[in-house]
Coordinates of C-alpha atoms and ligand atoms in Angstrom, one line a residue:
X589 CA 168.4 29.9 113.2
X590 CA 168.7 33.7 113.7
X591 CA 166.4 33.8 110.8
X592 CA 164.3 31.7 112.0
X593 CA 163.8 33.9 115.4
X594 CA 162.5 37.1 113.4
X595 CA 160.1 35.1 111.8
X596 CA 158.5 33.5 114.9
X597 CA 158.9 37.2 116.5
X598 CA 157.0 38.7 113.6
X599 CA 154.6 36.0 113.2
X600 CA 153.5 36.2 116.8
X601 CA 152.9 40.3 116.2
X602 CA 151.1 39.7 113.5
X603 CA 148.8 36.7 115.3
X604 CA 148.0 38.7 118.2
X605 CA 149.1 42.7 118.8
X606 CA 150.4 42.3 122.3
X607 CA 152.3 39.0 122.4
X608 CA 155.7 39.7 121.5
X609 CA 158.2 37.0 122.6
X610 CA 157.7 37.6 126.1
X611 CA 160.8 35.5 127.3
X612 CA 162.7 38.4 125.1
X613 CA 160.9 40.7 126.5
X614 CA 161.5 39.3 130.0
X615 CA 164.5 39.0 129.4
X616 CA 165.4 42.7 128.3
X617 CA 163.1 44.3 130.2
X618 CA 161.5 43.0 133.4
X619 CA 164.2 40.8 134.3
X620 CA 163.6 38.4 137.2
X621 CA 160.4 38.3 137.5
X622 CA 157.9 37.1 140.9
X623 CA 154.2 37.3 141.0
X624 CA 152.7 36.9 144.3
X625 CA 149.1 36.2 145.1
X626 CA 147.6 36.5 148.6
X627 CA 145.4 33.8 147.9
X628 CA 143.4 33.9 144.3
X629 CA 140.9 32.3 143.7
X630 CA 139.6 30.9 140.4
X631 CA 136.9 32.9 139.4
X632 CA 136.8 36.7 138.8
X633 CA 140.6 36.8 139.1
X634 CA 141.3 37.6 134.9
X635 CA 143.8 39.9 135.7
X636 CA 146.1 38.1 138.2
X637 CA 145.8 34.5 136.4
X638 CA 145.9 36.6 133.1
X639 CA 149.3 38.1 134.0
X640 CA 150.5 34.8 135.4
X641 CA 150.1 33.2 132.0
X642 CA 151.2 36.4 129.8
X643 CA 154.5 36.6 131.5
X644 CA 154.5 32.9 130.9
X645 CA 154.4 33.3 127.3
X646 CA 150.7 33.9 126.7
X647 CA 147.4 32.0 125.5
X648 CA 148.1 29.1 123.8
X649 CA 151.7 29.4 124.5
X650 CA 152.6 29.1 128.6
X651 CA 153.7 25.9 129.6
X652 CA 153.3 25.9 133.3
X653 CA 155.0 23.8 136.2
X654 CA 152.7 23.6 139.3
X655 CA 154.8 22.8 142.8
X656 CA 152.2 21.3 144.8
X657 CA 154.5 20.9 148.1
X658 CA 152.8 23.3 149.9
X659 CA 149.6 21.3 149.7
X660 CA 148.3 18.9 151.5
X661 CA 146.1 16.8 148.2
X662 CA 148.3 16.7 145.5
X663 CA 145.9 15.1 143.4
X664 CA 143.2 17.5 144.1
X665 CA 145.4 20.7 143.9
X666 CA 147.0 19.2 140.3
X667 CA 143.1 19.0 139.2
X668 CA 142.2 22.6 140.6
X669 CA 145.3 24.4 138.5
X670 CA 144.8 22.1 135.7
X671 CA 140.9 23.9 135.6
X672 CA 142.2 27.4 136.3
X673 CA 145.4 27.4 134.2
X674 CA 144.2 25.0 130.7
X675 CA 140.7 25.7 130.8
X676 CA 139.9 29.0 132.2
X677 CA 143.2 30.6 131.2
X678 CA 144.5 28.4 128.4
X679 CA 147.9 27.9 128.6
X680 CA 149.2 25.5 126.4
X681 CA 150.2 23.0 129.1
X682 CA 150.3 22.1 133.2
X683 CA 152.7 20.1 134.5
X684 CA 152.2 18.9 137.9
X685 CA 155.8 18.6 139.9
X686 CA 155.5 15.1 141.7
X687 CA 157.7 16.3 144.5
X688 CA 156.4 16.6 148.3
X689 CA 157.3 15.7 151.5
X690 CA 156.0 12.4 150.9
X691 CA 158.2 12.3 147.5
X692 CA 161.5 14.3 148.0
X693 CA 163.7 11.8 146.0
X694 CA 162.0 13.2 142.8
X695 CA 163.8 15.9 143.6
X696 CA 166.8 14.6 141.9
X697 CA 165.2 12.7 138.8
X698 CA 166.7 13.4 135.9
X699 CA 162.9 13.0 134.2
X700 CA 161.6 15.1 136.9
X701 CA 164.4 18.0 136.5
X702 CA 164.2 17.3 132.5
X703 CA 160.2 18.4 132.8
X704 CA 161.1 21.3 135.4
X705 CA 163.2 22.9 132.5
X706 CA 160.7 22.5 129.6
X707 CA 158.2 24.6 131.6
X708 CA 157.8 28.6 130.8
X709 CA 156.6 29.6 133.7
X710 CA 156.2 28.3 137.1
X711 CA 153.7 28.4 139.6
X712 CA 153.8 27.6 143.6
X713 CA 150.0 26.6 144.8
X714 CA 148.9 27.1 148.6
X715 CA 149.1 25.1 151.8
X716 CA 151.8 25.2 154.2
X717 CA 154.5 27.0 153.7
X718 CA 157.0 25.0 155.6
X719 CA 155.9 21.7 153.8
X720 CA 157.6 23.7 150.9
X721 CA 160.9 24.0 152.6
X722 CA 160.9 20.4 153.9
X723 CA 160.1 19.2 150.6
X724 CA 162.5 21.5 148.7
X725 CA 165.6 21.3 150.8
X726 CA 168.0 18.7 151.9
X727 CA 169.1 18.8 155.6
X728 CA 170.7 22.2 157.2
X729 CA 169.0 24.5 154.1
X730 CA 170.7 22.3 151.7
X731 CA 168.6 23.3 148.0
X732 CA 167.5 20.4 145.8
X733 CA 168.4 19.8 142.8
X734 CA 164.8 20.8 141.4
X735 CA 165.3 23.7 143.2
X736 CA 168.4 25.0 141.7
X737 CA 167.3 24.0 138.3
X738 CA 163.8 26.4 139.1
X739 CA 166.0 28.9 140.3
X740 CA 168.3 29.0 137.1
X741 CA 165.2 29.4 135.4
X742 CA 163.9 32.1 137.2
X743 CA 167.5 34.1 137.0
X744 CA 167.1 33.6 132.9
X745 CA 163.8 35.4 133.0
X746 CA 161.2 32.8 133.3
X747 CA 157.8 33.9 136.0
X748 CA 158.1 32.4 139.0
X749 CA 154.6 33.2 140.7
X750 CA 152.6 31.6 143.5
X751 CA 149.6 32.1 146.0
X752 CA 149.2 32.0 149.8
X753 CA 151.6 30.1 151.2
X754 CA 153.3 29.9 147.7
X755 CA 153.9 33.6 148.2
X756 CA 154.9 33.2 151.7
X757 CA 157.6 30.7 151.2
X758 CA 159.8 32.8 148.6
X759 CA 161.6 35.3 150.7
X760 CA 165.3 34.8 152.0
X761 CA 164.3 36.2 155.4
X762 CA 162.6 34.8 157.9
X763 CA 159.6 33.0 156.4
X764 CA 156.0 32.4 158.2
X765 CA 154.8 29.2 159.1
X766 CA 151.0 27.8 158.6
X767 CA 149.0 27.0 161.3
X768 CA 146.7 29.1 163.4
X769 CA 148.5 31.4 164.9
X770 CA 146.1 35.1 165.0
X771 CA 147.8 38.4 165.5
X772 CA 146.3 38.5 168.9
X773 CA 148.5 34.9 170.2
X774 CA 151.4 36.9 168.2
X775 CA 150.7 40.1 169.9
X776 CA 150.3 37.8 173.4
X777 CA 152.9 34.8 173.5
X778 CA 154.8 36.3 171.0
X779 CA 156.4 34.5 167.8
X780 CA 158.6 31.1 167.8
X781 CA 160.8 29.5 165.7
X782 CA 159.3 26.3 164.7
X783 CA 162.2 23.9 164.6
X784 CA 161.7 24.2 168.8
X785 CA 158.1 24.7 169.6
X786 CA 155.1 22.7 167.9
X787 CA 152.4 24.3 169.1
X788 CA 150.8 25.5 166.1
X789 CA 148.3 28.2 167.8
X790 CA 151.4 29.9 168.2
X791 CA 153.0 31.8 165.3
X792 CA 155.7 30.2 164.2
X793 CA 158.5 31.3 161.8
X794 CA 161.6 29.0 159.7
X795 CA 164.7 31.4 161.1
X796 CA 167.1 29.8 157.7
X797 CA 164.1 31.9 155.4
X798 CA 162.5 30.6 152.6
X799 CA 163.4 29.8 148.8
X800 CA 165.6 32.7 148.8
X801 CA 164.2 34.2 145.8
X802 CA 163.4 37.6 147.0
X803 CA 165.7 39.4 149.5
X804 CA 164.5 42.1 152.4
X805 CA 161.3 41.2 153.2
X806 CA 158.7 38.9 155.1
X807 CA 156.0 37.5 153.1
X808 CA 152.5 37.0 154.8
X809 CA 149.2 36.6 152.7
X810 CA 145.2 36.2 152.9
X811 CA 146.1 39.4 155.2
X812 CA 143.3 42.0 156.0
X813 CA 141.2 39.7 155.6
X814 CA 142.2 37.6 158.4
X815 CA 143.1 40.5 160.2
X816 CA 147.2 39.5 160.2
X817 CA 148.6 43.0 160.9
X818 CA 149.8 42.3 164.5
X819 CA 151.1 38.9 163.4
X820 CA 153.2 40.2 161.0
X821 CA 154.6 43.6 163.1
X822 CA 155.3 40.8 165.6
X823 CA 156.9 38.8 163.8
X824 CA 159.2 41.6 162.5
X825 CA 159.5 42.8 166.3
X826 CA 161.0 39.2 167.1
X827 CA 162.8 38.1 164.0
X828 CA 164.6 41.6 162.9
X829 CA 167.7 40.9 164.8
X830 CA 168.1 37.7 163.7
X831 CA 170.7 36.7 160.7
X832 CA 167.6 36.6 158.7
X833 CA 165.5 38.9 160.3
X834 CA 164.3 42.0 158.5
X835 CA 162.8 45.3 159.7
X836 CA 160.2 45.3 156.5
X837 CA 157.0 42.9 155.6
X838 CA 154.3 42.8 153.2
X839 CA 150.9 41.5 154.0
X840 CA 149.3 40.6 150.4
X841 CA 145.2 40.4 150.1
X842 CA 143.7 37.7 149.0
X843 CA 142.2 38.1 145.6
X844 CA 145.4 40.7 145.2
X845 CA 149.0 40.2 143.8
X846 CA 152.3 42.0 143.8
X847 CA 154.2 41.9 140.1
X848 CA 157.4 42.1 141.0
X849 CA 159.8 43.0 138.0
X850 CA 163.5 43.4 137.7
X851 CA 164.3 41.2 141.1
X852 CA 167.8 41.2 142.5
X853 CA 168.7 44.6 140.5
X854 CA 168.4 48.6 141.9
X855 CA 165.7 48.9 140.0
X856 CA 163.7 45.6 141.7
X857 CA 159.7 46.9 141.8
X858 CA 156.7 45.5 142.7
X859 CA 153.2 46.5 141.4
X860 CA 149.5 45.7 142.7
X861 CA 146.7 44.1 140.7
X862 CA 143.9 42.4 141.4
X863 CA 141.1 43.8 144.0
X864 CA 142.4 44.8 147.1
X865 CA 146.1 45.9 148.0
X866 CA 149.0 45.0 150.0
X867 CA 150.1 46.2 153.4
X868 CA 153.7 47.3 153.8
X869 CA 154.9 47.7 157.0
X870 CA 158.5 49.4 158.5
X871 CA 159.4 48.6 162.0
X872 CA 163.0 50.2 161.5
X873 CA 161.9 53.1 163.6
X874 CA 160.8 51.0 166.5
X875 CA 160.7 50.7 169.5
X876 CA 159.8 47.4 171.3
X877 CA 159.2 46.3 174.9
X878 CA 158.2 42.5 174.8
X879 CA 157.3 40.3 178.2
X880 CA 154.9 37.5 178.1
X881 CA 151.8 38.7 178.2
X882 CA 152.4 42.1 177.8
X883 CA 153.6 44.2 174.5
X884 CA 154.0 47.3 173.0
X885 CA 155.4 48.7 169.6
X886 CA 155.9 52.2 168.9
X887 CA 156.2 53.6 165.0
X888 CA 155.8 51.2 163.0
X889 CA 155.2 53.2 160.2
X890 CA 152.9 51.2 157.8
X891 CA 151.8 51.6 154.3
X892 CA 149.3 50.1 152.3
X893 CA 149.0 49.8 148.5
X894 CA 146.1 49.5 146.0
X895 CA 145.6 48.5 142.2
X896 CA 148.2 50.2 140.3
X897 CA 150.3 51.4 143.2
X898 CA 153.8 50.4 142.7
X899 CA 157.0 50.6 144.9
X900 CA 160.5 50.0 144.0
X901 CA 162.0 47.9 146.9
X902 CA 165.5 48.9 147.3
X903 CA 164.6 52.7 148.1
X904 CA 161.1 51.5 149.2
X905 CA 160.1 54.5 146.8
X906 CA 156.4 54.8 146.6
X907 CA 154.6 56.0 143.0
X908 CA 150.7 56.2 143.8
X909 CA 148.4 55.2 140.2
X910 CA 147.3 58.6 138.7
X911 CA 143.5 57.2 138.9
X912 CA 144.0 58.1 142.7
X913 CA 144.0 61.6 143.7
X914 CA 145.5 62.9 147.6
X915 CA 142.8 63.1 150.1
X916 CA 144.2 66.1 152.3
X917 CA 141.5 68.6 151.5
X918 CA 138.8 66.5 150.0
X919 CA 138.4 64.6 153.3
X920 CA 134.6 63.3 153.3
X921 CA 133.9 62.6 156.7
X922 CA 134.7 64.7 160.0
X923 CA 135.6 62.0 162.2
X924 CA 137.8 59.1 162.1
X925 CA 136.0 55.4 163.2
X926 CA 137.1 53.4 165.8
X927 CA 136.8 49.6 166.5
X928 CA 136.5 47.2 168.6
X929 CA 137.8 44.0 166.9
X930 CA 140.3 46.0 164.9
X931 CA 141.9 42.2 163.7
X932 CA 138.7 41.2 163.0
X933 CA 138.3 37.9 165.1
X934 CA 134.7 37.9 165.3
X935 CA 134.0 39.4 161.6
X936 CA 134.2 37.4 158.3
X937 CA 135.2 38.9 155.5
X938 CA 133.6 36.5 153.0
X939 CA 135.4 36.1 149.6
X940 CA 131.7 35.9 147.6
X941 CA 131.3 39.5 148.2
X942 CA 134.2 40.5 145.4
X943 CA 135.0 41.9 142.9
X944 CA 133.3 44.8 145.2
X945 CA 133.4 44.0 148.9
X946 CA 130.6 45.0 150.9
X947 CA 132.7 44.6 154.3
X948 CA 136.1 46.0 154.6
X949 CA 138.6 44.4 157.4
X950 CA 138.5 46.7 160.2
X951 CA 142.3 47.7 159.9
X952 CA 141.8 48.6 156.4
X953 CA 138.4 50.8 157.9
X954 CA 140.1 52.3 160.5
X955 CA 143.3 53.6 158.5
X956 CA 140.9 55.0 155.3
X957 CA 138.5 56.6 157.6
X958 CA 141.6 58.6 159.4
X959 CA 142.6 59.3 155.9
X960 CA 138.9 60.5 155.0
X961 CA 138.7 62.5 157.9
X962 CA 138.3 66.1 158.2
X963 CA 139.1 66.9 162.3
X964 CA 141.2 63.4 163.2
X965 CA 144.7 62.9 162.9
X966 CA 144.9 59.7 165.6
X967 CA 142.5 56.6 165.6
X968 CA 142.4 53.3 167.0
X969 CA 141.2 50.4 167.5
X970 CA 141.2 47.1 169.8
X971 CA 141.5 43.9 169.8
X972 CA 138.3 41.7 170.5
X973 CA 140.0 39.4 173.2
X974 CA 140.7 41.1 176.4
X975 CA 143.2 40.1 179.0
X976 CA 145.0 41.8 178.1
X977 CA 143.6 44.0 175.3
X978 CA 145.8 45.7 172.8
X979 CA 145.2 48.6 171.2
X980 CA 146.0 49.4 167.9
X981 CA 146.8 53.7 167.6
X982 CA 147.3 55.1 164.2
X983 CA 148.1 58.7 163.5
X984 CA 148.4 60.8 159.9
X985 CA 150.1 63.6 161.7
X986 CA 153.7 62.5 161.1
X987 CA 156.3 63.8 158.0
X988 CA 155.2 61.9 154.4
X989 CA 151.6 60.5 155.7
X990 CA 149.6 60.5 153.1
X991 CA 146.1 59.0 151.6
X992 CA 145.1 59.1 148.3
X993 CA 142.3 57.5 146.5
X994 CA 140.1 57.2 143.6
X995 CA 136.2 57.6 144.2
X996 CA 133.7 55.3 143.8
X997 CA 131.2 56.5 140.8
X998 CA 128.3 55.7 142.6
X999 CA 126.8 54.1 145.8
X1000 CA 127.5 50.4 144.2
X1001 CA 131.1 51.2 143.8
X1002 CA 134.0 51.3 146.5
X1003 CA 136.7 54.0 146.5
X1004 CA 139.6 52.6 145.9
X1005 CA 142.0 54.2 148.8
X1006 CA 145.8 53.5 149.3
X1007 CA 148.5 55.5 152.3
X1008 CA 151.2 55.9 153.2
X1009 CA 153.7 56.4 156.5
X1010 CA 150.8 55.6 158.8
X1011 CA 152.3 55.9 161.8
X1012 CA 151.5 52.6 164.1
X1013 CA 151.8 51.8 167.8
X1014 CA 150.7 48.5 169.5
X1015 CA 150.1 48.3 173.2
X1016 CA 148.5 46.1 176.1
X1017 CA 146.5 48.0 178.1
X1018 CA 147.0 46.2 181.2
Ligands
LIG2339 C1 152.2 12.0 153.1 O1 151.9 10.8 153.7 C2 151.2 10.8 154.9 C3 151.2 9.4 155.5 O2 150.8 8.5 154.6 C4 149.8 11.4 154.7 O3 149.1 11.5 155.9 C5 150.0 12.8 154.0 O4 148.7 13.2 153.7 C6 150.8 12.7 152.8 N1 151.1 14.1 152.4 C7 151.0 14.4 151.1 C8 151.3 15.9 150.8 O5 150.6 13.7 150.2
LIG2340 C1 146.5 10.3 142.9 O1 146.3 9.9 141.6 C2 147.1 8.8 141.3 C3 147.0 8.6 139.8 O2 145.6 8.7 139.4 C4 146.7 7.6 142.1 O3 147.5 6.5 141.8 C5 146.9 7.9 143.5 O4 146.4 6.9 144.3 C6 146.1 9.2 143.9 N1 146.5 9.6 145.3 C7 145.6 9.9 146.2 C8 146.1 10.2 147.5 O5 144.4 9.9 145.9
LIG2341 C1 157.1 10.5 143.0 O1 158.0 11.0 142.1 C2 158.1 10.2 140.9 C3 159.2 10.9 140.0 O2 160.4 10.8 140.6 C4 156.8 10.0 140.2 O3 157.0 9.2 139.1 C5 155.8 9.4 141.2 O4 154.5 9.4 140.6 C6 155.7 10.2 142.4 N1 154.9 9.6 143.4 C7 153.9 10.2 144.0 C8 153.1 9.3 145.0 O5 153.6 11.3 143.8
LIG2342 C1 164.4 54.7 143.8 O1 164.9 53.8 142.9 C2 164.4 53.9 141.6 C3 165.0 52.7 140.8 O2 166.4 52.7 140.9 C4 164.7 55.2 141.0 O3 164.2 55.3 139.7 C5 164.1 56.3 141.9 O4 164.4 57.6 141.4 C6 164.6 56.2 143.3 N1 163.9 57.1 144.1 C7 164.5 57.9 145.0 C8 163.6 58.8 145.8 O5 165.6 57.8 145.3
LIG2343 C1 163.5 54.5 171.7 O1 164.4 54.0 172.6 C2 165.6 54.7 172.7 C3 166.6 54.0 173.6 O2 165.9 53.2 174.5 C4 165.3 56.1 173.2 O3 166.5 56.9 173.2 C5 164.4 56.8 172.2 O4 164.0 58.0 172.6 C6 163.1 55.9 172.0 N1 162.3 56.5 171.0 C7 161.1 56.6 171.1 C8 160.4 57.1 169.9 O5 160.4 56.3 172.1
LIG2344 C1 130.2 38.4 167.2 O1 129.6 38.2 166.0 C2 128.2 37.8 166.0 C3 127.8 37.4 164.6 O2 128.0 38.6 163.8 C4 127.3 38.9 166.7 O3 126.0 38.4 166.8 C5 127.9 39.1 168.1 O4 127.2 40.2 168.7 C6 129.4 39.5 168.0 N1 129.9 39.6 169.4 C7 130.4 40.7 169.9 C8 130.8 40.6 171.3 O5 130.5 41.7 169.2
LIG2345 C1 153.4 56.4 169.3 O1 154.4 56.5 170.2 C2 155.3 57.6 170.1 C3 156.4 57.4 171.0 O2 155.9 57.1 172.3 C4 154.5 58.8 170.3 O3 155.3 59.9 170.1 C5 153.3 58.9 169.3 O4 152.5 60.0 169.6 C6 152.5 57.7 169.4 N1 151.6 57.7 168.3 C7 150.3 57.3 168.4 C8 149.5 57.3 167.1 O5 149.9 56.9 169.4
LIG2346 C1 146.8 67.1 161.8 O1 148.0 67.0 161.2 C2 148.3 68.1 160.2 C3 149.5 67.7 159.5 O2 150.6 67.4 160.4 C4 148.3 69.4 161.0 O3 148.5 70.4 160.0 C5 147.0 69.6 161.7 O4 147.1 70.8 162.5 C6 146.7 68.4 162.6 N1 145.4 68.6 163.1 C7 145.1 68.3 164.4 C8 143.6 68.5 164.8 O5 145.9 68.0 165.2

């Protein structure tokens, strides 16, 4: 048998130069292991599917169990991953997990649990977050069977990795809900937990967390995009005292994922691929005054990471990718912009324009051009709706703020910028 184990290891070295056992590898070296996608879609994302199905045990190799609880067409979701994942990506298999809300007693089939544990990797598609919990867990946060077994698996090294609300759903902290719930409702009615209110144009939040599979930290996604900063520093403003609640949250792009390796350890760190980056924000510092109505936030400090930017979690320890150089005294511009939908309510960031977008979110503007600038250390912007308005300050003049970023080679390409300690404050202005 032992024998047996060197051969297959040398055999798969010799077939193909990177693929060593990778659940060894995982194993040894990465340890748990999450990735987390903001939303990905099928084409142009080589890298983040790529990864998914490396860390899975590679071409050819990856067996791959799809939860589709989050989604509202199972059968339609099964066909889309079996596209992406066999055909685009070739893994060896997809398995589609039969359990939703509609089907939670598969959650203790022994054929069903049997399947779960054959799979090398798994993957959590998109949809609602909360139909994740509801299918997943029995009554008072009680975990399935299926969901212990995926958990097992995930402690002996296999990827867990998921999109959108599969991302949102892993944390043990407070976890978001779907619905349609903008950052301005958040930043005006505030956030609610959604075992008491149903009013889904609110933000609503599960106060038990999610799957419990990564500790500390909310988990939003599809975030500048959808202009989901003020949801999210919300949500942390109303949920941090909470037995749940956290003071940190990450807000993951679409088309963007966090590699999280070595979960659960000191040494638990999360690195960006794909296009855009992933928003990090800190409202340990804060100070909050919240009525109905009115609101107001001051320092959160807020970060926000790019390809190859990596952060160990437990110190929050930032290490910037050496393709990125500082900013502070190559600024470009003399002024900082402004805006006037800074959560961009009446802007759409359309998906077709990757892998190099031609409109940035206007957070993500407004925070690079402060960075960029030569004479401003404060900016702001506000939010579209009035009555009240908020305004979003920012200021780089604070200990640790720092941009860095790696320029574009010509007019057709994008610098590719990332911060940190961004200094935030949120207000109504009456
Ligand atoms: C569950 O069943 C309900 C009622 O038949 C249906 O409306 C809903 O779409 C189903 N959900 C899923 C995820 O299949
Ligand atoms: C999903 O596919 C199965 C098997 O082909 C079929 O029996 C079932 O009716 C389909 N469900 C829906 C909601 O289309
Ligand atoms: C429900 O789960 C069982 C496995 O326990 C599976 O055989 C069946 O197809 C599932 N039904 C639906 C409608 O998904
Ligand atoms: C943060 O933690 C990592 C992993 O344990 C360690 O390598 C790094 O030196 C720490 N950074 C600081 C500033 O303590
Ligand atoms: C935050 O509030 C505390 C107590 O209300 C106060 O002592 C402190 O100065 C405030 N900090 C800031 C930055 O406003
Ligand atoms: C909202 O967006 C539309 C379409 O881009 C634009 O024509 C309109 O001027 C915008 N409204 C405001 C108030 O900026
Ligand atoms: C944020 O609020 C703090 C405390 O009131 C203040 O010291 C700081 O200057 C404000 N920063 C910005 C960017 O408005
Ligand atoms: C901006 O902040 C830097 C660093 O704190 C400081 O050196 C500089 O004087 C500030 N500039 C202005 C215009 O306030």
């Amino acid at each position: 048998m032992e024998w047996f184990c060197h051969y297959s290891l040398v055999l798969l070295l010799t077939v193909n130069g990177f693929l060593i056992d990778e659940k060894f590898q995982q194993k040894n070296r990465l340890g748990r292991t999450l990735v987390l996608g903001g939303g990905i879609y099928d084409d142009n994302n080589k890298e983040i599917y790529g990864t998914i199905v490396r860390l899975a045990g590679g071409v050819n190799h990856a067996k791959l169990g799809i939860v589709l609880a989050a989604s509202g067409d199972f059968n339609a979701t099964c066909t889309f991953y079996q596209n992406v994942f066999l055909d685009m990506y070739h893994a060896h298999s997809v398995y589609c997990i039969p359990i939703n809300v509609n089907n939670t007693s598969a959650n203790s089939d022994p054929l069903v649990i049997e399947r779960i544990k054959q799979q090398t990797g798994i993957f959590f598609a998109g949809g609602e977050p909360e139909r994740v919990i509801e299918s997943l867990f029995y009554k008072n946060h009680v975990p399935s069977p299926a969901l212990l077994v995926i958990k097992e698996m995930f402690d002996t090294g296999i990827i867990i990795s998921g999109s959108s609300a599969g991302a949102e759903c892993m944390p043990s902290a407070v976890m978001v809900w779907g619905g349609t719930g903008s950052s301005y409702n958040a930043l005006q009615f505030g956030t609610y937990d959604g075992s008491e209110v149903s009013d889904r144009d609110y933000q609503l939040y599960d106060k038990d967390g999610g799957l419990g599979l990564l500790d500390g930290f909310i988990i939003d996604a599809h975030f500048s995009d959808r202009g989901r900063e003020g949801r999210l520093i919300r949500l942390l403003s109303d949920t941090h005292h909470l037995h749940h609640g956290t003071d940190w949250g990450f807000g993951i792009d679409e088309d963007t994922a966090m590699v999280i390796t070595n979960v659960g350890t000191e040494n638990e760190k999360a690195e960006v691929i794909g296009y855009k980056g992933v928003f990090f924000a800190d409202v340990s510092q804060s100070n909050i005054t919240a009525k109905y109505h009115s609101y107001s936030i001051t320092n959160v400090m807020v970060h926000y990471l790019t390809h190859g930017d990596s952060l160990f979690l437990k110190n929050k320890t930032m290490i910037f990718s050496s393709t990125k150089s500082p900013m502070i005294g190559f600024e470009r511009n003399s002024r900082a912009m402004t805006s006037t939908d800074i959560f961009n309510t009446n802007i759409t960031i359309s998906h077709s324009n990757e892998p190099f977008p031609v409109h940035y979110p206007e957070f993500v503007k407004v925070a690079k051009s402060l960075f960029d600038s030569k004479l401003d250390n404060v900016s702001y912007g506000d939010t579209y709706e009035h009555n009240p308005t908020f305004r979003v300050y920012m200021s780089r003049s604070g200990t640790g703020a720092k941009g860095y970023t790696e320029r574009g080679q010509d007019l057709q390409t994008n610098d590719i910028t990332s911060y940190t300690n961004l200094q935030v404050n949120i207000t109504s202005l009456g």
